[in-house]
mmCIF file of C-alpha atoms in Angstrom:
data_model
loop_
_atom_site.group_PDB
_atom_site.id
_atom_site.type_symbol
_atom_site.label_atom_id
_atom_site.label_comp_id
_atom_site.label_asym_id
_atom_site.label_seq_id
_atom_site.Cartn_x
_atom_site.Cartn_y
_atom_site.Cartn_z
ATOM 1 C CA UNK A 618 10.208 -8.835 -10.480
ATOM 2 C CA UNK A 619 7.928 -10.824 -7.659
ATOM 3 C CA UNK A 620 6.711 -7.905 -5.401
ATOM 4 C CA UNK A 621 5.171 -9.113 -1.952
ATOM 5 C CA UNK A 622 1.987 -6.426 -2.866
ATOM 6 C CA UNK A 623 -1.797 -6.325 -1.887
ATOM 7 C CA UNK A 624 -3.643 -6.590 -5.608
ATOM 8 C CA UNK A 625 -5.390 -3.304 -6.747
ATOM 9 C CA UNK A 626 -8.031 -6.346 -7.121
ATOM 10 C CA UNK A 627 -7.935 -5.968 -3.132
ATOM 11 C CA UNK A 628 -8.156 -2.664 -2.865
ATOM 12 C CA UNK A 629 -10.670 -2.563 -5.086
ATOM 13 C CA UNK A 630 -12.650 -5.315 -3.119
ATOM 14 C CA UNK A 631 -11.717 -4.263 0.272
ATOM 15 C CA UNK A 632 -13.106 -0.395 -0.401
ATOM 16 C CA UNK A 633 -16.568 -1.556 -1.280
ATOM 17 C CA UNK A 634 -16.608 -3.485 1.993
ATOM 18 C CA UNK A 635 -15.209 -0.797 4.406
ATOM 19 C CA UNK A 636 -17.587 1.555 2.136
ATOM 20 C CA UNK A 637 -20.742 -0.564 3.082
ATOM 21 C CA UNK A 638 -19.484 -0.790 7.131
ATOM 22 C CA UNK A 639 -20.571 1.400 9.938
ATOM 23 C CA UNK A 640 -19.979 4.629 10.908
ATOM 24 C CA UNK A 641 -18.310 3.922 14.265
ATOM 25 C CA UNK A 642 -16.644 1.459 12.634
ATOM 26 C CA UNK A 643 -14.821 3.368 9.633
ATOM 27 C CA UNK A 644 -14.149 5.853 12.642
ATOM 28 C CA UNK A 645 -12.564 2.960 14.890
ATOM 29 C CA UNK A 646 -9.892 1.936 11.892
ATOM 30 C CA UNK A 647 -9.352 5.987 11.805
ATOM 31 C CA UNK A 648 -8.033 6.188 14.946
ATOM 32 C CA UNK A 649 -6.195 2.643 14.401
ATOM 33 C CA UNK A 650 -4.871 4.018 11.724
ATOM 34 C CA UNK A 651 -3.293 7.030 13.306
ATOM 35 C CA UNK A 652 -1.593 4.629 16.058
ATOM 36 C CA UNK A 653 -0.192 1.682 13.715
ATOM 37 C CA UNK A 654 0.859 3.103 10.385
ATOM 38 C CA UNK A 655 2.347 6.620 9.049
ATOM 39 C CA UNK A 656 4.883 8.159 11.128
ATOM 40 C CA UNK A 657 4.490 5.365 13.771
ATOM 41 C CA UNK A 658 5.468 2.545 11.137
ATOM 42 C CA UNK A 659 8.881 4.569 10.041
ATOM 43 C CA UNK A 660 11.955 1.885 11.035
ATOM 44 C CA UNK A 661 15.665 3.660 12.336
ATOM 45 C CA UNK A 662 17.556 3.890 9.238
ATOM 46 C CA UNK A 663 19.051 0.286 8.028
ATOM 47 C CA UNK A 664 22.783 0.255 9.196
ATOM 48 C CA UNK A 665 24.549 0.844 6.085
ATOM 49 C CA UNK A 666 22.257 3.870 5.415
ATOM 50 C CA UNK A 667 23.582 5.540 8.345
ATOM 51 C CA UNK A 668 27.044 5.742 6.719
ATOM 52 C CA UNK A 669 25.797 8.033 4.486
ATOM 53 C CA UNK A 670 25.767 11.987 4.938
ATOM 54 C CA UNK A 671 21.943 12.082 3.410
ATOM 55 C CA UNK A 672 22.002 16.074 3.665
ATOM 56 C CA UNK A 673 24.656 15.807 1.181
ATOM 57 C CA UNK A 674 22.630 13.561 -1.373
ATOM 58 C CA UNK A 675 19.650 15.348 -0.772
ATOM 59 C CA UNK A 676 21.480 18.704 -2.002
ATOM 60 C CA UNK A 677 22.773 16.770 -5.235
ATOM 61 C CA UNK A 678 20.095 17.299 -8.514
ATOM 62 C CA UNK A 679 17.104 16.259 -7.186
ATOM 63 C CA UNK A 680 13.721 15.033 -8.039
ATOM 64 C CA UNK A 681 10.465 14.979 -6.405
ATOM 65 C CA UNK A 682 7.786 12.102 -7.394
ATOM 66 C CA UNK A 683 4.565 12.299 -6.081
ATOM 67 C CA UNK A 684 2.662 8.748 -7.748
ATOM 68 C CA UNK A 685 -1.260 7.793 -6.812
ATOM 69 C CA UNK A 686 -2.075 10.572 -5.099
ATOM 70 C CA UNK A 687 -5.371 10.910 -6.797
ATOM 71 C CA UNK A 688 -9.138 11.816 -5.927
ATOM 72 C CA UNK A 689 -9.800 8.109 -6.111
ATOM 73 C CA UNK A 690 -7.940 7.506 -3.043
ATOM 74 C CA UNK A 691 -8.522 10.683 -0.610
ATOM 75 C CA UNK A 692 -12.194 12.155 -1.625
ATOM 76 C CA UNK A 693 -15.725 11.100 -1.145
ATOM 77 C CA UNK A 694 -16.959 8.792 -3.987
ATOM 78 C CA UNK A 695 -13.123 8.058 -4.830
ATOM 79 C CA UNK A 696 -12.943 4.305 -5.753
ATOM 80 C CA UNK A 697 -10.532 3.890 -3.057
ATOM 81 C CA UNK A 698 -11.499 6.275 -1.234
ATOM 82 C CA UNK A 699 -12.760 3.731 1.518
ATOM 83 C CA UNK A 700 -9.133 2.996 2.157
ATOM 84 C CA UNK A 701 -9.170 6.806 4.268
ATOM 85 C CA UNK A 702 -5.980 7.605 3.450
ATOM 86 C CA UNK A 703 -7.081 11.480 3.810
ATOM 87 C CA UNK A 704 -7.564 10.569 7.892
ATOM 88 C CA UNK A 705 -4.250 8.903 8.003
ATOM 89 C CA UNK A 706 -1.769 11.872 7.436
ATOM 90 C CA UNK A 707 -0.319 11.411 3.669
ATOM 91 C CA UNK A 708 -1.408 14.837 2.852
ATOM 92 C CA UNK A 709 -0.443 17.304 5.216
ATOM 93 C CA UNK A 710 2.892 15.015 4.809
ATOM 94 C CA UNK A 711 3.561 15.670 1.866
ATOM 95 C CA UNK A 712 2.599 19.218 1.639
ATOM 96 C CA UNK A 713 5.334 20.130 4.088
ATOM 97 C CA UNK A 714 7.946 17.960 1.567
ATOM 98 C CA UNK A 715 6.900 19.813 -1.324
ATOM 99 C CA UNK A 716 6.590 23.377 0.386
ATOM 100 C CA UNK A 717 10.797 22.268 1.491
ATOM 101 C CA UNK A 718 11.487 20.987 -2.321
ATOM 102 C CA UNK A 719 10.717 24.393 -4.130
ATOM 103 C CA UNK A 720 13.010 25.921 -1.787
ATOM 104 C CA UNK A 721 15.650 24.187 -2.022
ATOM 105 C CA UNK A 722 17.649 24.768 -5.428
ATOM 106 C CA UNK A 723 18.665 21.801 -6.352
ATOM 107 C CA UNK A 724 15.383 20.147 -7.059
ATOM 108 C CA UNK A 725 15.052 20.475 -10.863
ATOM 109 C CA UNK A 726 12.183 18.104 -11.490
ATOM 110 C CA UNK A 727 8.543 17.778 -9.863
ATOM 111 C CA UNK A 728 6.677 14.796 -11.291
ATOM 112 C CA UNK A 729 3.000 14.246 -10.130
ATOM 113 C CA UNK A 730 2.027 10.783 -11.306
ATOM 114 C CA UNK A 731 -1.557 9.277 -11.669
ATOM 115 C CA UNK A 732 -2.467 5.690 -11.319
ATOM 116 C CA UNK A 733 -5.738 5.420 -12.978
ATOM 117 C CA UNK A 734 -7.967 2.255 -12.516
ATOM 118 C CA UNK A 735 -10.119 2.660 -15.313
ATOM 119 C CA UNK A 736 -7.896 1.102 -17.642
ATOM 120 C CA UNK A 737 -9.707 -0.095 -20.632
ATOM 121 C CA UNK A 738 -7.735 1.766 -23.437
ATOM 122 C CA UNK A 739 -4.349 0.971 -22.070
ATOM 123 C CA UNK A 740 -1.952 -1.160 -24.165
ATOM 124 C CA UNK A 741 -2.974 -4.967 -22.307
ATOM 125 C CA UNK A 742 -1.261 -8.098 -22.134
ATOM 126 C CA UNK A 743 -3.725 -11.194 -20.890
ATOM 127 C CA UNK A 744 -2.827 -10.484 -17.709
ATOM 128 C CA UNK A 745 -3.062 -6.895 -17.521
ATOM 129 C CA UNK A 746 -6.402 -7.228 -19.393
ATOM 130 C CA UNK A 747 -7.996 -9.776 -16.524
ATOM 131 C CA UNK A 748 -6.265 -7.606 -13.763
ATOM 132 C CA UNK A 749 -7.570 -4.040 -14.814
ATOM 133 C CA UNK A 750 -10.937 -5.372 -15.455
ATOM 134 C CA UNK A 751 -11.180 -6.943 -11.837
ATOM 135 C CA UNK A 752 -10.513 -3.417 -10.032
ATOM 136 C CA UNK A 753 -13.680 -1.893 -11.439
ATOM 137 C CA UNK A 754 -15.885 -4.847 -12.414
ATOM 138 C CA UNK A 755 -19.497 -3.681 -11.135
ATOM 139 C CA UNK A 756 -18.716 0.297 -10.910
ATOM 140 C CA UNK A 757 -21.037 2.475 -12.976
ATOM 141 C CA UNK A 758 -18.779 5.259 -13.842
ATOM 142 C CA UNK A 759 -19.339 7.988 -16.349
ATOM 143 C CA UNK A 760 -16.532 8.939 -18.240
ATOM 144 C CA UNK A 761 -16.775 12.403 -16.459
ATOM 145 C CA UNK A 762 -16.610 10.442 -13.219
ATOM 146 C CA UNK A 763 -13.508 8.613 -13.999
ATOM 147 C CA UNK A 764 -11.526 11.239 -15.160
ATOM 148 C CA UNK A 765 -12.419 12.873 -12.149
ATOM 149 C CA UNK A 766 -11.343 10.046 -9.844
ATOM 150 C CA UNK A 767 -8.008 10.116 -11.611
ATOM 151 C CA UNK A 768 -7.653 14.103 -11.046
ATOM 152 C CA UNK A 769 -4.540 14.826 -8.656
ATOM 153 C CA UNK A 770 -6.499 15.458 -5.314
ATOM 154 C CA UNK A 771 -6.854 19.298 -5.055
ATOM 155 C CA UNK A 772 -4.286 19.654 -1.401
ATOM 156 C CA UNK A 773 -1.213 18.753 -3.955
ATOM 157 C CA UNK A 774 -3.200 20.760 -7.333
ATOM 158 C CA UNK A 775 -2.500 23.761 -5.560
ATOM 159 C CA UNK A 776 1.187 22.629 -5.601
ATOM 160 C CA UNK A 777 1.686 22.526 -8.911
ATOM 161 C CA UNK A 778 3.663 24.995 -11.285
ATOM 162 C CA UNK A 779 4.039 25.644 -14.420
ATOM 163 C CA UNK A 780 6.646 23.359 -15.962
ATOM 164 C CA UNK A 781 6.299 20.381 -13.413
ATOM 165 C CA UNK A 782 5.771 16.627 -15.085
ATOM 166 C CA UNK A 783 2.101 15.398 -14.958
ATOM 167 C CA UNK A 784 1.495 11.721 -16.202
ATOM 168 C CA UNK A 785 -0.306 8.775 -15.345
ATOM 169 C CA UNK A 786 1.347 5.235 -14.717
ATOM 170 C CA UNK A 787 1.558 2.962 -17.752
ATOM 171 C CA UNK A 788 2.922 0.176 -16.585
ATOM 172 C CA UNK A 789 1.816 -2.253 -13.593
ATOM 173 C CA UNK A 790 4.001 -0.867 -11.034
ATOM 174 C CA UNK A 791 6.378 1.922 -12.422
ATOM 175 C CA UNK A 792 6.895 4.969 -14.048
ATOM 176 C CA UNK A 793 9.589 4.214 -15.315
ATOM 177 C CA UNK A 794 8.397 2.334 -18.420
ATOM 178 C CA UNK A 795 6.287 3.893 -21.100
ATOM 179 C CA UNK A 796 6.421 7.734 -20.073
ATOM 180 C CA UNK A 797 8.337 10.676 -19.947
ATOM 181 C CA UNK A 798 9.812 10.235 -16.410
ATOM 182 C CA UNK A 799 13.369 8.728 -18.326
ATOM 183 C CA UNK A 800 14.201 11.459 -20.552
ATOM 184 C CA UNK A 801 13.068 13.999 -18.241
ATOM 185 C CA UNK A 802 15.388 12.401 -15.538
ATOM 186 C CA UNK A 803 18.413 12.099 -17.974
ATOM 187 C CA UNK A 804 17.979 15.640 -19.502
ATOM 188 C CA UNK A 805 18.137 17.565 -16.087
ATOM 189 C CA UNK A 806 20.993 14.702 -14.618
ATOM 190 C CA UNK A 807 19.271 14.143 -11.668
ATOM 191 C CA UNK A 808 20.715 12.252 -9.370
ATOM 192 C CA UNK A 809 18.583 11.956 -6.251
ATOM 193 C CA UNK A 810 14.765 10.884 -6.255
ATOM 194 C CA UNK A 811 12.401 11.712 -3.558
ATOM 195 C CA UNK A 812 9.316 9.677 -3.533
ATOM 196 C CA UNK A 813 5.473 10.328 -1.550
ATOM 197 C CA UNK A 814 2.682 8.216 -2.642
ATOM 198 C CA UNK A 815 0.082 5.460 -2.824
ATOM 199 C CA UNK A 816 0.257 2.477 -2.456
ATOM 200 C CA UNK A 817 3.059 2.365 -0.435
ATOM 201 C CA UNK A 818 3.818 -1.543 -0.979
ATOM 202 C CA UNK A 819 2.957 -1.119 -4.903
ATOM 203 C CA UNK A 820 3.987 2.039 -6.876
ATOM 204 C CA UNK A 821 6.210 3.513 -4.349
ATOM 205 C CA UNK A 822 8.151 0.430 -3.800
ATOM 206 C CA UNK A 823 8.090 -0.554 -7.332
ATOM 207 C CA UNK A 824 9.242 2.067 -8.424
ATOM 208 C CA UNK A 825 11.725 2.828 -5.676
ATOM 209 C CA UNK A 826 13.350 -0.568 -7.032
ATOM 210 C CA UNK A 827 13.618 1.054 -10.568
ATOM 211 C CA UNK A 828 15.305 3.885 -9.644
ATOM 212 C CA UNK A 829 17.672 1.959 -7.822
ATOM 213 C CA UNK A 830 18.058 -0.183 -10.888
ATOM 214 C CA UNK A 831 18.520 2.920 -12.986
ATOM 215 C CA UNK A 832 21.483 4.064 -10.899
ATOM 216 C CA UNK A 833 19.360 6.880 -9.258
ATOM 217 C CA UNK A 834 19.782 7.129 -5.350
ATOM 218 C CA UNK A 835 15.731 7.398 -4.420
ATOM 219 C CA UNK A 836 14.633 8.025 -0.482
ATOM 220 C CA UNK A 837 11.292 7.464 0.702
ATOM 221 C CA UNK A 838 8.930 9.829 2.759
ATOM 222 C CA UNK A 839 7.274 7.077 4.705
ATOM 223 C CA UNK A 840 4.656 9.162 6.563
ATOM 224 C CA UNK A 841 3.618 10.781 3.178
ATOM 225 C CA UNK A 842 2.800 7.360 1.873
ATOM 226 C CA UNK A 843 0.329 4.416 2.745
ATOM 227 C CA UNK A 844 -0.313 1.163 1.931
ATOM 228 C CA UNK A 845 -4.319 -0.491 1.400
ATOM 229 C CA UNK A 846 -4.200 -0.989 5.359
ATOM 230 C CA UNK A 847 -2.209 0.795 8.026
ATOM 231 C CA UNK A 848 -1.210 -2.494 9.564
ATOM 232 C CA UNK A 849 0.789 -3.762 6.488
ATOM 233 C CA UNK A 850 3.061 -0.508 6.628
ATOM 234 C CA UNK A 851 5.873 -1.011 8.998
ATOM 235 C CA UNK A 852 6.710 -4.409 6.884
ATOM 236 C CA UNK A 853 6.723 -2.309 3.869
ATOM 237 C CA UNK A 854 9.294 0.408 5.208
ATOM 238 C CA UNK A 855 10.690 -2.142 6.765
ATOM 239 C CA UNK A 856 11.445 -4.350 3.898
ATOM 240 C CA UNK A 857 12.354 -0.878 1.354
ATOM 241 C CA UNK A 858 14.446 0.632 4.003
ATOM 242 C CA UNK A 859 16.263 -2.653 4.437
ATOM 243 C CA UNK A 860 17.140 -3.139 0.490
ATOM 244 C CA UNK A 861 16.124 -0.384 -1.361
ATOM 245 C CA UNK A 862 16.275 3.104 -0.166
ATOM 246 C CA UNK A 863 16.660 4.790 3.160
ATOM 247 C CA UNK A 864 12.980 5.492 4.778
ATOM 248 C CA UNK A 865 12.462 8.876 6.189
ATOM 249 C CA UNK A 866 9.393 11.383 7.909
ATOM 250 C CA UNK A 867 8.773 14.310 6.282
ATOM 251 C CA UNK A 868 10.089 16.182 9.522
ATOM 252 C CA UNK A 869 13.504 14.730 9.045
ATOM 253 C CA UNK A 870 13.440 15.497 5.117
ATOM 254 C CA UNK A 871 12.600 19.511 5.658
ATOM 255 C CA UNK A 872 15.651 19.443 8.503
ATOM 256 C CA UNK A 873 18.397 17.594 6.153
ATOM 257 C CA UNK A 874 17.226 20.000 2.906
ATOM 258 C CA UNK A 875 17.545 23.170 5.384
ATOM 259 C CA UNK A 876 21.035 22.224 6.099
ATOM 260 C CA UNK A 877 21.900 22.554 2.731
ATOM 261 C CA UNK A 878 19.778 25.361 1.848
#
């Protein structure tokens, strides 16, 4: 599968820059950030989605996937923390889509899904093994520190409950190879997928395209994702609302799960 994605090589690269910029200037792509991307970069609902009575598939056996919504990428000394995604509205998002999921009876599965960057014990390929080893080459980590970075950012800890799915990414771009996520999908027949997380052009659409592939009907919370930059995230809802899964705000998903509740 050829994905149109930023590298977490990128990411990696482009954090240590914005890290070593400015103040004013980290606080200038804030506030670009709040015009361009989030809520601002959702597209009207492709065509063919609006023949569909989402209220309906939203109160069909649900699950709720939260991926790469780690430490690294919303606190202070966060590998990709540069990126600011806690400035740029994610959160609070997807807070108000999990608060509406555990009220709503149907959802039978909450998944929270790491994507760790410290990857040298993961089963490699040569690719994966150059790849991973460009996203932290010249960090000085302790072991404490990286587990840490790869802790579920503490907003969406105090979400959790006993019984929900917690599991790191495996593969390059999915959850849906090498974990849990399957069985647990197939056990509780779950039909419908909704989907918050980061990166927005990387594990959300990748694995968006899974589920389709798997015959599961996913939707995507645009505002309580993100790509690397705000600018590249109307092309990405763009492009998964077009062939992939309808692309919807947070506000939209707590009115359509009320209907049904």
């Amino acid at each position: 599968m050829n994905l149109p994605v930023a590298s977490r090589r990128q990411a990696l690269a482009g954090a240590v820059a914005v890290a070593a910029a400015s103040a004013l200037t980290a606080e200038k792509s804030a506030y670009a950030a709040s015009a361009v991307g989030g809520i601002n970069a959702i597209p009207p609902l492709a065509a063919h989605w609006s023949e569909l009575d989402l209220a309906e598939i939203l109160s069909r056996p649900a699950a709720y996937m939260s991926v790469s919504q780690n430490k690294s990428l919303y606190d202070p000394g966060g590998v990709q923390s540069a990126e600011r995604h806690r400035e740029r509205g994610s959160l609070p998002a997807t807070i108000k889509v999990v608060n509406a999921a555990r009220k709503a009876s149907n959802f039978k599965s909450f998944n929270w899904i790491g994507y760790e960057v410290f990857r040298e014990n993961y089963p490699q390929s040569d690719f994966d093994r150059v790849q991973y080893a460009s996203w932290t080459k010249g960090l000085n980590f302790t072991p404490e520190m990286k587990r840490v970075d790869n802790e579920l950012v503490g907003e969406l800890r105090a979400l959790v409950h006993p019984g929900d799915n917690e599991f790191n990414e495996l593969a390059l771009q999915t959850a849906f190879a090498g974990t849990q996520l399957p069985l647990e999908l197939g056990r509780k027949r779950i039909q419908t997928i909704v989907l918050t997380g980061i990166h927005l052009d990387w594990c959300i659409e990748g694995n968006t395209r899974a589920a389709r592939d798997a015959g599961y009907l996913p939707i995507v919370i645009g505002d309580a994702c993100a790509c690397q930059k705000p600018e590249q995230e109307a092309a990405a809802m763009e492009r998964i609302s077009n062939f992939f899964a309808p692309v919807i705000s947070a506000d939209r998903f707590v009115e359509l799960v009320s209907k049904r509740a």
